Amino acid sequence: MMTRSHCNCFITIFFTLLLHTLASPPHHFCKQDQRDALLEFIAEFPTGESYTWNKSSDCCFWEGVTCNPRSGQVISLDLSYTLLNSSLKTNNSLFRLRSLRHLNLMDCNLQGEIPSSQGNLSRLVELDLWDNHLVGEVPVSIGNLNELRVLSLGGNKLSGNFPIIFANLTKLSFFGLNFNNFTSTLPVNMSEFINLEYFNINENSFFGPFPKSLFLNPLLESVDLGRNQFTGPFEFPNTSSLSSKLQFLNLANNRFDGPIPESISKFLHLSQIYLNHNNFSGSIPRSLSKLANLTDLHLSNNMLKGRVPGFLWRLIAVTLSHNYFSSFANPSKDPLIQMLDLSSNSFQGPFPHWICKLKKLSLLDLSNNLFNGSIPPCLRNSTVSLIDLILRNNSFSGIIPDIFADATELQSFDVSRNHLEGSFPKSLIICKALQIVNVENNKIKDEFPFWLGSLPSLNVLILRSNEFYGPLYHRHMSIGFQSLKVIDVSHNEFTGTLPSHYFSNWREMTTSSEEIDQYYFASIGYTTPWNTYHTIYYESVYHSMEMVNKGVEMNFERILKDFRAINFSGNRISGEIPESISCLKELRLLNLSNNNFRNDIPRCMSNLKNLETLDLSSNNLSGQIPQDLGNLSFLSYMNFSHNLLEGPVPRGTQFQRQTCSSFLDNPGLFGLEEICQQTHVPNPTSHQSEELSEAEEQVFNWIAAAIAYGPGLLCGLVMGHIFTSHNQ
Ligand SMILES: *[C@@H]1O[C@H](CO)[C@@H](O)[C@H](O)[C@H]1NC(C)=O
Ligand SMILES: *[C@@H]1O[C@H](CO)[C@@H](O)[C@H](O)[C@H]1NC(C)=O
Ligand SMILES: *[C@@H]1O[C@H](CO)[C@@H](O)[C@H](O)[C@H]1NC(C)=O
Ligand SMILES: *[C@@H]1O[C@H](CO)[C@@H](O)[C@H](O)[C@H]1NC(C)=O
Ligand SMILES: *[C@@H]1O[C@H](CO)[C@@H](O)[C@H](O)[C@H]1NC(C)=O
Ligand SMILES: *[C@@H]1O[C@H](CO)[C@@H](O)[C@H](O)[C@H]1NC(C)=O
Ligand SMILES: *[C@@H]1O[C@H](CO)[C@@H](O)[C@H](O)[C@H]1NC(C)=O
Ligand SMILES: *[C@@H]1O[C@H](CO)[C@@H](O)[C@H](O)[C@H]1NC(C)=O
Ligand SMILES: *[C@@H]1O[C@H](CO)[C@@H](O)[C@H](O)[C@H]1NC(C)=O
Ligand SMILES: *[C@@H]1O[C@H](CO)[C@@H](O)[C@H](O)[C@H]1NC(C)=O
Ligand SMILES: *[C@@H]1O[C@H](CO)[C@@H](O)[C@H](O)[C@H]1NC(C)=O
Ligand SMILES: *[C@@H]1O[C@H](CO)[C@@H](O)[C@H](O)[C@H]1NC(C)=O
């Protein structure tokens, strides 16, 4: 055993040598030709002039450069995240660095094609061109790089075929073509990649059947084929010599059909399986229960049916939404699930009580099923780590149990479209992380939960179509609703007046926010096998969003980022419209219709420069319509009908575009000739109110749709979270 003094002695010698070395750096350490090649290389780029290499120092000490200490040849060049901003030419002097083994040019804003001389760098072991703007096909000469172990061409716009010449690269261990525009089938025989561990072609347009021969490669750990156009049944080779290392398998977002093969269970190390967004049919294979290390199983958006086996409740994350499952077995052992998405199936019967045993539950989505009976109070046991609770659109009845006293992580609470009654759960006041509250379409009978105003992150509050009553204002409310973006309390029994400062603290409606960015940009990144988790989930949520909103001229990003709406319609609120409404400069939709508002429309409402929809119909408003409202250039729908308004209709284009019915039944209003001359003849019946409720319906249905997905989005974060804790 080495004594301390021995040890010190060694250290002393080491440092003496080191100091000696530093004091007199070896002359000509950097070979002249290597230095010249580097300088010429960097000078090729428009940004090269300003590059920080110090010409009077040894090139082997330049940032990103590593030399072989004996030969003085450059063996590694890492310029990742350097803005190079142009294309790599075939004659680039980079290709004179013939000893180069590692070349990392990721995130350099490289343009143009991959040069066909690349082939000169035949010693390359690692080539990383991730996330540039490269176009065109992969040059054949890449087949010369037969020492390559890491090839990352992902995140570009490369196109064409899967180059047959890849077959030469038998030493590859990391192979990434993901996020490009390749359009071809894959070669039938892919069994030559005998060193391959990581294979990723996510997000291209590869099509046809997937070559099962890939799975013959014995070291394979991670296969990601997501977001392509593969078709047909998915099969594994019928042999005993399959990769025994496979841990990660992503087939999501393709067009595979047929049953999930039982043989999947030959890969005993599988821990994450993504089969979502395909056309798989049949039931969940029993053999999956053999996979002792399986933690994640994602089967959403397929044609699967039957009874869900109980062993799934031992996994960490299970998503089964948008299938035809009708029942599930109860867990045989203690369930461990942290993320459970059973939404949009045909499950029925009472709330599954075993969910109360889950100690680390973060997502529970049972929405769009036929569950009935009450929400059990024992759910309290599972709320400690709960982030999203989504029970929307079932047949739950009874009261909402007041079980949120420990739910400090809760971000979304959605029990809308059930038959719930009784009071609004007061313990939600503890949930400081709450962003979304939606209880619309129930029979909740309570006062306005003004105390929610103190929740710092509450973005969306929907109490629509319940039996809420009493005033919308309480003097304690002066603190609140700083983060509110959408409030819909329509179709209740609210009464009373609103003081003129009512809206003055609703800060999120007065400024636009950048908050959404974190959701989207977290998902764009270098996907290593184990953080794709996150990415894939975001992507699928994001894409389904796009579909939901097709036909409605708004996208999902907008609702979270820019959309601001107030809907107080269909109550019995009286008094004046609060002057402070004019503070809400970001407001897009304001509906105060079908109430008892009286007196003048505040002139300052013309400050609401972003307003698109304004409905003040069926109140007792009097006086003139403020002329300045004619200047609101985004205001495309408005309704002033059924009031006591008088004087001239404002002249702005937006006003002239309205239909006559928007002004109906205001005996003193004039200047309607041009508007009413158009096809719409004044019509004393309430044809107009149908039109109104249709428009209104559309916007709010759309909000509801977006909210229905919102929690999923949030749960992307949860997954990231779980993923982190997994790895610890
Ligand atoms: C460049 O390197 C030389 C020699 O090592 C040194 O004397 C000089 O200060 C360096 N210049 C800069 C700007 O760092
Ligand atoms: C790099 O190119 C981008 C456009 O691709 C341009 O906006 C940027 O100004 C360029 N940067 C430099 C330093 O030339
Ligand atoms: C590639 O190698 C050949 C042969 O050594 C050489 O003539 C040619 O100049 C090299 N190409 C580049 C771009 O350096
Ligand atoms: C590379 O070729 C281009 C023409 O294609 C020429 O303008 C440039 O000077 C050449 N660069 C080198 C380093 O030879
Ligand atoms: C494939 O690799 C071999 C050496 O293993 C080499 O001789 C041949 O030129 C390569 N083929 C191509 C097309 O690069
Ligand atoms: C992808 O390739 C197709 C043709 O294969 C082309 O029409 C399309 O524009 C390409 N997309 C991008 C983003 O380069
Ligand atoms: C597939 O390719 C490997 C390696 O090139 C070869 O050994 C094997 O015979 C091929 N298999 C088939 C079925 O062609
Ligand atoms: C798989 O191989 C075994 C024997 O190796 C054979 O009995 C079985 O029929 C094969 N299955 C299929 C689907 O080819
Ligand atoms: C499961 O994971 C544990 C711990 O990582 C490991 O020791 C074990 O070998 C794995 N079992 C299988 C079948 O992969
Ligand atoms: C999905 O599979 C079913 C049969 O299981 C078939 O009827 C249907 O057309 C397929 N859908 C798509 C989009 O391929
Ligand atoms: C809930 O937790 C309490 C104690 O924390 C325990 O007594 C009770 O059995 C739990 N209920 C369920 C359904 O797990
Ligand atoms: C739940 O629905 C089933 C039929 O699907 C019915 O038999 C049962 O009575 C319902 N339970 C309650 C509490 O409504």
Short mmCIF file of N, CA, C and O in Angstrom, two decimals, residues 462-556:
data_model
loop_
_atom_site.label_atom_id
_atom_site.label_comp_id
_atom_site.label_asym_id
_atom_site.label_seq_id
_atom_site.Cartn_x
_atom_site.Cartn_y
_atom_site.Cartn_z
N ILE A 462 -62.41 28.18 -15.99
CA ILE A 462 -63.66 27.96 -16.71
C ILE A 462 -64.70 27.37 -15.78
O ILE A 462 -64.58 26.23 -15.33
N LEU A 463 -65.72 28.18 -15.50
CA LEU A 463 -66.82 27.74 -14.63
C LEU A 463 -68.13 27.67 -15.41
O LEU A 463 -69.19 27.47 -14.84
N ARG A 464 -68.04 27.82 -16.69
CA ARG A 464 -69.19 27.90 -17.60
C ARG A 464 -70.25 26.82 -17.31
O ARG A 464 -69.93 25.68 -17.00
N SER A 465 -71.51 27.22 -17.45
CA SER A 465 -72.65 26.29 -17.37
C SER A 465 -72.67 25.44 -16.11
O SER A 465 -72.53 24.22 -16.14
N ASN A 466 -72.77 26.14 -14.97
CA ASN A 466 -73.00 25.50 -13.69
C ASN A 466 -74.07 26.30 -12.97
O ASN A 466 -74.84 27.01 -13.63
N GLU A 467 -74.11 26.17 -11.64
CA GLU A 467 -75.12 26.93 -10.90
C GLU A 467 -74.46 27.88 -9.92
O GLU A 467 -74.92 28.06 -8.79
N PHE A 468 -73.32 28.44 -10.30
CA PHE A 468 -72.66 29.44 -9.45
C PHE A 468 -73.57 30.65 -9.30
O PHE A 468 -74.30 31.00 -10.23
N TYR A 469 -73.47 31.28 -8.13
CA TYR A 469 -74.37 32.41 -7.86
C TYR A 469 -73.65 33.48 -7.07
O TYR A 469 -72.51 33.30 -6.64
N GLY A 470 -74.33 34.60 -6.87
CA GLY A 470 -73.78 35.69 -6.06
C GLY A 470 -72.86 36.58 -6.87
O GLY A 470 -72.74 36.43 -8.08
N PRO A 471 -72.21 37.53 -6.20
CA PRO A 471 -71.39 38.50 -6.93
C PRO A 471 -70.09 37.89 -7.46
O PRO A 471 -69.59 36.93 -6.90
N LEU A 472 -69.59 38.48 -8.51
CA LEU A 472 -68.31 38.08 -9.09
C LEU A 472 -67.18 38.83 -8.40
O LEU A 472 -66.02 38.63 -8.74
N TYR A 473 -67.58 39.72 -7.51
CA TYR A 473 -66.57 40.57 -6.89
C TYR A 473 -66.63 40.40 -5.38
O TYR A 473 -67.68 40.21 -4.79
N HIS A 474 -65.44 40.44 -4.80
CA HIS A 474 -65.34 40.44 -3.36
C HIS A 474 -64.20 41.37 -3.07
O HIS A 474 -63.23 41.40 -3.82
N ARG A 475 -64.26 42.11 -1.97
CA ARG A 475 -63.23 43.14 -1.82
C ARG A 475 -61.83 42.54 -1.69
O ARG A 475 -60.84 43.18 -2.02
N HIS A 476 -61.73 41.28 -1.26
CA HIS A 476 -60.39 40.67 -1.18
C HIS A 476 -59.79 40.39 -2.55
O HIS A 476 -58.63 40.04 -2.67
N MET A 477 -60.63 40.55 -3.53
CA MET A 477 -60.18 40.20 -4.87
C MET A 477 -59.17 41.18 -5.42
O MET A 477 -58.54 40.94 -6.44
N SER A 478 -59.01 42.30 -4.72
CA SER A 478 -58.10 43.32 -5.25
C SER A 478 -56.67 42.80 -5.43
O SER A 478 -55.90 43.34 -6.20
N ILE A 479 -56.32 41.70 -4.76
CA ILE A 479 -54.99 41.13 -4.96
C ILE A 479 -54.84 40.45 -6.32
O ILE A 479 -53.74 40.32 -6.81
N GLY A 480 -55.95 39.98 -6.90
CA GLY A 480 -55.80 38.79 -7.68
C GLY A 480 -55.82 38.69 -9.17
O GLY A 480 -55.85 39.65 -9.90
N PHE A 481 -55.77 37.44 -9.60
CA PHE A 481 -55.86 37.02 -11.00
C PHE A 481 -54.80 37.66 -11.88
O PHE A 481 -55.06 38.06 -12.99
N GLN A 482 -53.61 37.70 -11.34
CA GLN A 482 -52.50 38.32 -12.07
C GLN A 482 -52.13 37.56 -13.33
O GLN A 482 -51.61 38.14 -14.26
N SER A 483 -52.36 36.26 -13.36
CA SER A 483 -51.88 35.45 -14.49
C SER A 483 -52.99 34.97 -15.39
O SER A 483 -52.77 34.18 -16.30
N LEU A 484 -54.20 35.44 -15.12
CA LEU A 484 -55.34 34.93 -15.87
C LEU A 484 -55.29 35.35 -17.34
O LEU A 484 -55.05 36.50 -17.67
N LYS A 485 -55.52 34.37 -18.21
CA LYS A 485 -55.56 34.65 -19.65
C LYS A 485 -56.94 34.37 -20.23
O LYS A 485 -57.33 35.00 -21.19
N VAL A 486 -57.60 33.38 -19.67
CA VAL A 486 -58.93 33.04 -20.15
C VAL A 486 -59.83 32.82 -18.94
O VAL A 486 -59.51 32.02 -18.07
N ILE A 487 -60.93 33.58 -18.87
CA ILE A 487 -61.93 33.33 -17.83
C ILE A 487 -63.29 33.23 -18.50
O ILE A 487 -63.68 34.09 -19.29
N ASP A 488 -63.98 32.13 -18.21
CA ASP A 488 -65.31 31.93 -18.76
C ASP A 488 -66.22 31.51 -17.61
O ASP A 488 -66.15 30.39 -17.12
N VAL A 489 -67.07 32.45 -17.17
CA VAL A 489 -68.02 32.13 -16.09
C VAL A 489 -69.44 32.20 -16.64
O VAL A 489 -70.41 32.35 -15.89
N SER A 490 -69.56 32.09 -17.95
CA SER A 490 -70.86 32.28 -18.59
C SER A 490 -71.87 31.21 -18.18
O SER A 490 -71.50 30.13 -17.72
N HIS A 491 -73.14 31.55 -18.35
CA HIS A 491 -74.25 30.63 -18.09
C HIS A 491 -74.22 30.09 -16.67
O HIS A 491 -74.19 28.90 -16.43
N ASN A 492 -74.21 31.02 -15.75
CA ASN A 492 -74.40 30.72 -14.34
C ASN A 492 -75.42 31.71 -13.80
O ASN A 492 -76.19 32.28 -14.59
N GLU A 493 -75.42 31.92 -12.48
CA GLU A 493 -76.42 32.83 -11.92
C GLU A 493 -75.75 33.96 -11.15
O GLU A 493 -76.19 34.32 -10.06
N PHE A 494 -74.64 34.45 -11.69
CA PHE A 494 -73.94 35.53 -11.01
C PHE A 494 -74.75 36.82 -11.07
O PHE A 494 -75.42 37.11 -12.07
N THR A 495 -74.66 37.57 -9.97
CA THR A 495 -75.42 38.83 -9.86
C THR A 495 -74.47 39.93 -9.35
O THR A 495 -73.27 39.71 -9.22
N GLY A 496 -75.02 41.06 -9.04
CA GLY A 496 -74.23 42.12 -8.42
C GLY A 496 -73.53 42.99 -9.45
O GLY A 496 -73.68 42.80 -10.66
N THR A 497 -72.77 43.94 -8.94
CA THR A 497 -72.08 44.90 -9.82
C THR A 497 -70.58 44.70 -9.71
O THR A 497 -70.09 44.02 -8.80
N LEU A 498 -69.86 45.30 -10.64
CA LEU A 498 -68.40 45.21 -10.63
C LEU A 498 -67.86 46.62 -10.43
O LEU A 498 -68.26 47.53 -11.16
N PRO A 499 -66.98 46.82 -9.45
CA PRO A 499 -66.44 48.17 -9.24
C PRO A 499 -65.57 48.58 -10.43
O PRO A 499 -65.08 47.72 -11.16
N SER A 500 -65.35 49.88 -10.58
CA SER A 500 -64.66 50.33 -11.81
C SER A 500 -63.22 49.84 -11.87
O SER A 500 -62.66 49.67 -12.93
N HIS A 501 -62.58 49.52 -10.73
CA HIS A 501 -61.19 49.04 -10.75
C HIS A 501 -61.10 47.52 -10.91
O HIS A 501 -60.04 46.95 -10.82
N TYR A 502 -62.24 46.88 -11.16
CA TYR A 502 -62.33 45.42 -11.12
C TYR A 502 -61.19 44.70 -11.84
O TYR A 502 -60.60 43.75 -11.33
N PHE A 503 -60.84 45.15 -13.01
CA PHE A 503 -59.84 44.42 -13.83
C PHE A 503 -58.41 44.93 -13.65
O PHE A 503 -57.51 44.47 -14.35
N SER A 504 -58.23 45.86 -12.72
CA SER A 504 -56.95 46.58 -12.76
C SER A 504 -55.74 45.74 -12.37
O SER A 504 -54.61 46.11 -12.69
N ASN A 505 -55.93 44.59 -11.72
CA ASN A 505 -54.76 43.76 -11.38
C ASN A 505 -54.59 42.53 -12.26
O ASN A 505 -53.80 41.66 -11.96
N TRP A 506 -55.36 42.45 -13.32
CA TRP A 506 -55.27 41.25 -14.17
C TRP A 506 -54.11 41.44 -15.13
O TRP A 506 -54.27 41.69 -16.32
N ARG A 507 -52.92 41.27 -14.58
CA ARG A 507 -51.71 41.73 -15.26
C ARG A 507 -51.44 40.98 -16.57
O ARG A 507 -50.99 41.56 -17.54
N GLU A 508 -51.73 39.69 -16.57
CA GLU A 508 -51.42 38.89 -17.75
C GLU A 508 -52.26 39.30 -18.96
O GLU A 508 -51.91 39.01 -20.09
N MET A 509 -53.36 40.02 -18.71
CA MET A 509 -54.18 40.46 -19.83
C MET A 509 -53.72 41.83 -20.32
O MET A 509 -54.22 42.35 -21.30
N THR A 510 -52.77 42.40 -19.61
CA THR A 510 -52.30 43.72 -20.04
C THR A 510 -50.98 43.65 -20.78
O THR A 510 -50.56 44.60 -21.40
N THR A 511 -50.31 42.48 -20.70
CA THR A 511 -49.03 42.36 -21.38
C THR A 511 -49.01 41.05 -22.14
O THR A 511 -49.69 40.11 -21.77
N SER A 512 -48.21 40.98 -23.19
CA SER A 512 -48.08 39.69 -23.86
C SER A 512 -46.94 38.95 -23.19
O SER A 512 -46.04 39.56 -22.63
N SER A 513 -47.01 37.62 -23.22
CA SER A 513 -46.00 36.88 -22.47
C SER A 513 -45.24 35.94 -23.38
O SER A 513 -45.68 35.58 -24.45
N GLU A 514 -44.09 35.53 -22.94
CA GLU A 514 -43.25 34.62 -23.73
C GLU A 514 -43.26 33.23 -23.12
O GLU A 514 -42.50 32.38 -23.50
N GLU A 515 -44.15 33.04 -22.17
CA GLU A 515 -44.08 31.84 -21.35
C GLU A 515 -44.07 30.52 -22.11
O GLU A 515 -43.42 29.59 -21.72
N ILE A 516 -44.80 30.54 -23.21
CA ILE A 516 -44.98 29.30 -23.93
C ILE A 516 -43.66 28.71 -24.42
O ILE A 516 -43.50 27.51 -24.48
N ASP A 517 -42.74 29.57 -24.68
CA ASP A 517 -41.50 29.12 -25.30
C ASP A 517 -40.89 27.92 -24.62
O ASP A 517 -40.41 27.00 -25.28
N GLN A 518 -40.90 27.93 -23.33
CA GLN A 518 -40.27 26.82 -22.61
C GLN A 518 -40.88 25.48 -23.02
O GLN A 518 -40.17 24.48 -23.11
N TYR A 519 -42.18 25.46 -23.30
CA TYR A 519 -42.79 24.19 -23.66
C TYR A 519 -42.26 23.67 -24.97
O TYR A 519 -41.97 22.52 -25.13
N TYR A 520 -42.18 24.56 -25.94
CA TYR A 520 -41.80 24.10 -27.25
C TYR A 520 -40.32 23.89 -27.39
O TYR A 520 -39.87 22.92 -27.97
N PHE A 521 -39.56 24.78 -26.87
CA PHE A 521 -38.14 24.69 -27.15
C PHE A 521 -37.46 23.60 -26.35
O PHE A 521 -36.43 23.08 -26.76
N ALA A 522 -38.07 23.22 -25.27
CA ALA A 522 -37.51 22.08 -24.54
C ALA A 522 -37.53 20.83 -25.41
O ALA A 522 -36.76 19.91 -25.23
N SER A 523 -38.45 20.83 -26.37
CA SER A 523 -38.63 19.61 -27.13
C SER A 523 -37.69 19.51 -28.32
O SER A 523 -37.56 18.48 -28.95
N ILE A 524 -37.04 20.58 -28.63
CA ILE A 524 -36.16 20.55 -29.79
C ILE A 524 -34.76 20.37 -29.25
O ILE A 524 -34.25 21.21 -28.55
N GLY A 525 -34.15 19.27 -29.56
CA GLY A 525 -32.83 19.11 -28.98
C GLY A 525 -32.17 17.85 -29.47
O GLY A 525 -32.74 17.06 -30.21
N TYR A 526 -31.00 17.69 -29.07
CA TYR A 526 -30.22 16.55 -29.47
C TYR A 526 -30.77 15.34 -28.73
O TYR A 526 -30.65 15.23 -27.53
N THR A 527 -31.41 14.45 -29.46
CA THR A 527 -32.04 13.35 -28.75
C THR A 527 -31.09 12.18 -28.58
O THR A 527 -30.74 11.50 -29.52
N THR A 528 -30.66 12.01 -27.39
CA THR A 528 -29.91 10.81 -27.04
C THR A 528 -30.95 9.77 -26.67
O THR A 528 -32.09 10.12 -26.42
N PRO A 529 -30.59 8.51 -26.67
CA PRO A 529 -31.63 7.51 -26.49
C PRO A 529 -32.54 7.79 -25.31
O PRO A 529 -33.72 7.56 -25.37
N TRP A 530 -31.99 8.28 -24.22
CA TRP A 530 -32.80 8.30 -23.01
C TRP A 530 -33.54 9.60 -22.76
O TRP A 530 -34.31 9.69 -21.83
N ASN A 531 -33.32 10.60 -23.60
CA ASN A 531 -34.19 11.74 -23.36
C ASN A 531 -35.23 11.94 -24.45
O ASN A 531 -35.97 12.90 -24.43
N THR A 532 -35.30 11.00 -25.37
CA THR A 532 -36.32 11.07 -26.40
C THR A 532 -37.71 11.00 -25.78
O THR A 532 -38.65 11.54 -26.33
N TYR A 533 -37.83 10.32 -24.70
CA TYR A 533 -38.99 10.27 -23.86
C TYR A 533 -39.91 11.45 -24.01
O TYR A 533 -41.00 11.39 -24.51
N HIS A 534 -39.41 12.45 -23.57
CA HIS A 534 -39.87 13.79 -23.50
C HIS A 534 -40.25 14.31 -24.89
O HIS A 534 -41.38 14.65 -25.13
N THR A 535 -39.27 14.27 -25.78
CA THR A 535 -39.43 14.80 -27.12
C THR A 535 -40.62 14.18 -27.82
O THR A 535 -41.46 14.88 -28.36
N ILE A 536 -40.66 12.88 -27.79
CA ILE A 536 -41.70 12.18 -28.52
C ILE A 536 -43.06 12.58 -28.00
O ILE A 536 -43.98 12.83 -28.75
N TYR A 537 -43.17 12.70 -26.71
CA TYR A 537 -44.47 13.02 -26.16
C TYR A 537 -44.90 14.42 -26.58
O TYR A 537 -46.00 14.63 -27.03
N TYR A 538 -43.99 15.36 -26.49
CA TYR A 538 -44.28 16.72 -26.94
C TYR A 538 -44.74 16.74 -28.37
O TYR A 538 -45.70 17.38 -28.73
N GLU A 539 -43.98 16.02 -29.18
CA GLU A 539 -44.27 16.04 -30.60
C GLU A 539 -45.67 15.54 -30.87
O GLU A 539 -46.41 16.13 -31.63
N SER A 540 -46.03 14.44 -30.22
CA SER A 540 -47.33 13.88 -30.54
C SER A 540 -48.43 14.82 -30.06
O SER A 540 -49.42 15.00 -30.73
N VAL A 541 -48.22 15.46 -28.93
CA VAL A 541 -49.22 16.40 -28.46
C VAL A 541 -49.31 17.58 -29.41
O VAL A 541 -50.38 18.00 -29.82
N TYR A 542 -48.17 18.05 -29.81
CA TYR A 542 -48.13 19.23 -30.68
C TYR A 542 -48.82 18.94 -32.00
O TYR A 542 -49.61 19.73 -32.48
N HIS A 543 -48.55 17.76 -32.56
CA HIS A 543 -49.15 17.44 -33.84
C HIS A 543 -50.66 17.23 -33.73
O HIS A 543 -51.40 17.64 -34.60
N SER A 544 -51.09 16.62 -32.64
CA SER A 544 -52.54 16.43 -32.52
C SER A 544 -53.23 17.79 -32.37
O SER A 544 -54.33 17.99 -32.86
N MET A 545 -52.58 18.71 -31.73
CA MET A 545 -53.05 20.08 -31.63
C MET A 545 -53.34 20.69 -32.97
O MET A 545 -54.34 21.31 -33.18
N GLU A 546 -52.36 20.54 -33.83
CA GLU A 546 -52.51 21.14 -35.15
C GLU A 546 -53.78 20.62 -35.80
O GLU A 546 -54.48 21.33 -36.46
N MET A 547 -54.03 19.32 -35.58
CA MET A 547 -55.20 18.74 -36.20
C MET A 547 -56.48 19.26 -35.59
O MET A 547 -57.39 19.61 -36.29
N VAL A 548 -56.49 19.32 -34.28
CA VAL A 548 -57.68 19.79 -33.60
C VAL A 548 -58.07 21.17 -34.12
O VAL A 548 -59.23 21.47 -34.32
N ASN A 549 -57.08 21.99 -34.35
CA ASN A 549 -57.38 23.37 -34.67
C ASN A 549 -57.49 23.68 -36.14
O ASN A 549 -57.71 24.81 -36.52
N LYS A 550 -57.33 22.65 -36.93
CA LYS A 550 -57.49 22.89 -38.36
C LYS A 550 -58.89 23.42 -38.61
O LYS A 550 -59.85 22.96 -38.06
N GLY A 551 -58.99 24.40 -39.46
CA GLY A 551 -60.31 24.94 -39.74
C GLY A 551 -60.69 26.08 -38.82
O GLY A 551 -61.58 26.83 -39.11
N VAL A 552 -60.03 26.17 -37.71
CA VAL A 552 -60.22 27.34 -36.85
C VAL A 552 -58.95 28.14 -37.00
O VAL A 552 -57.86 27.61 -36.87
N GLU A 553 -59.12 29.40 -37.28
CA GLU A 553 -57.93 30.15 -37.66
C GLU A 553 -57.07 30.55 -36.47
O GLU A 553 -56.73 31.70 -36.29
N MET A 554 -56.78 29.64 -35.65
CA MET A 554 -55.89 29.95 -34.55
C MET A 554 -55.10 28.70 -34.29
O MET A 554 -55.55 27.61 -34.57
N ASN A 555 -53.93 28.85 -33.78
CA ASN A 555 -53.19 27.65 -33.46
C ASN A 555 -52.96 27.56 -31.97
O ASN A 555 -53.23 28.49 -31.22
N PHE A 556 -52.49 26.43 -31.58
CA PHE A 556 -52.38 26.18 -30.16
C PHE A 556 -51.39 27.10 -29.47
O PHE A 556 -51.60 27.54 -28.35
#
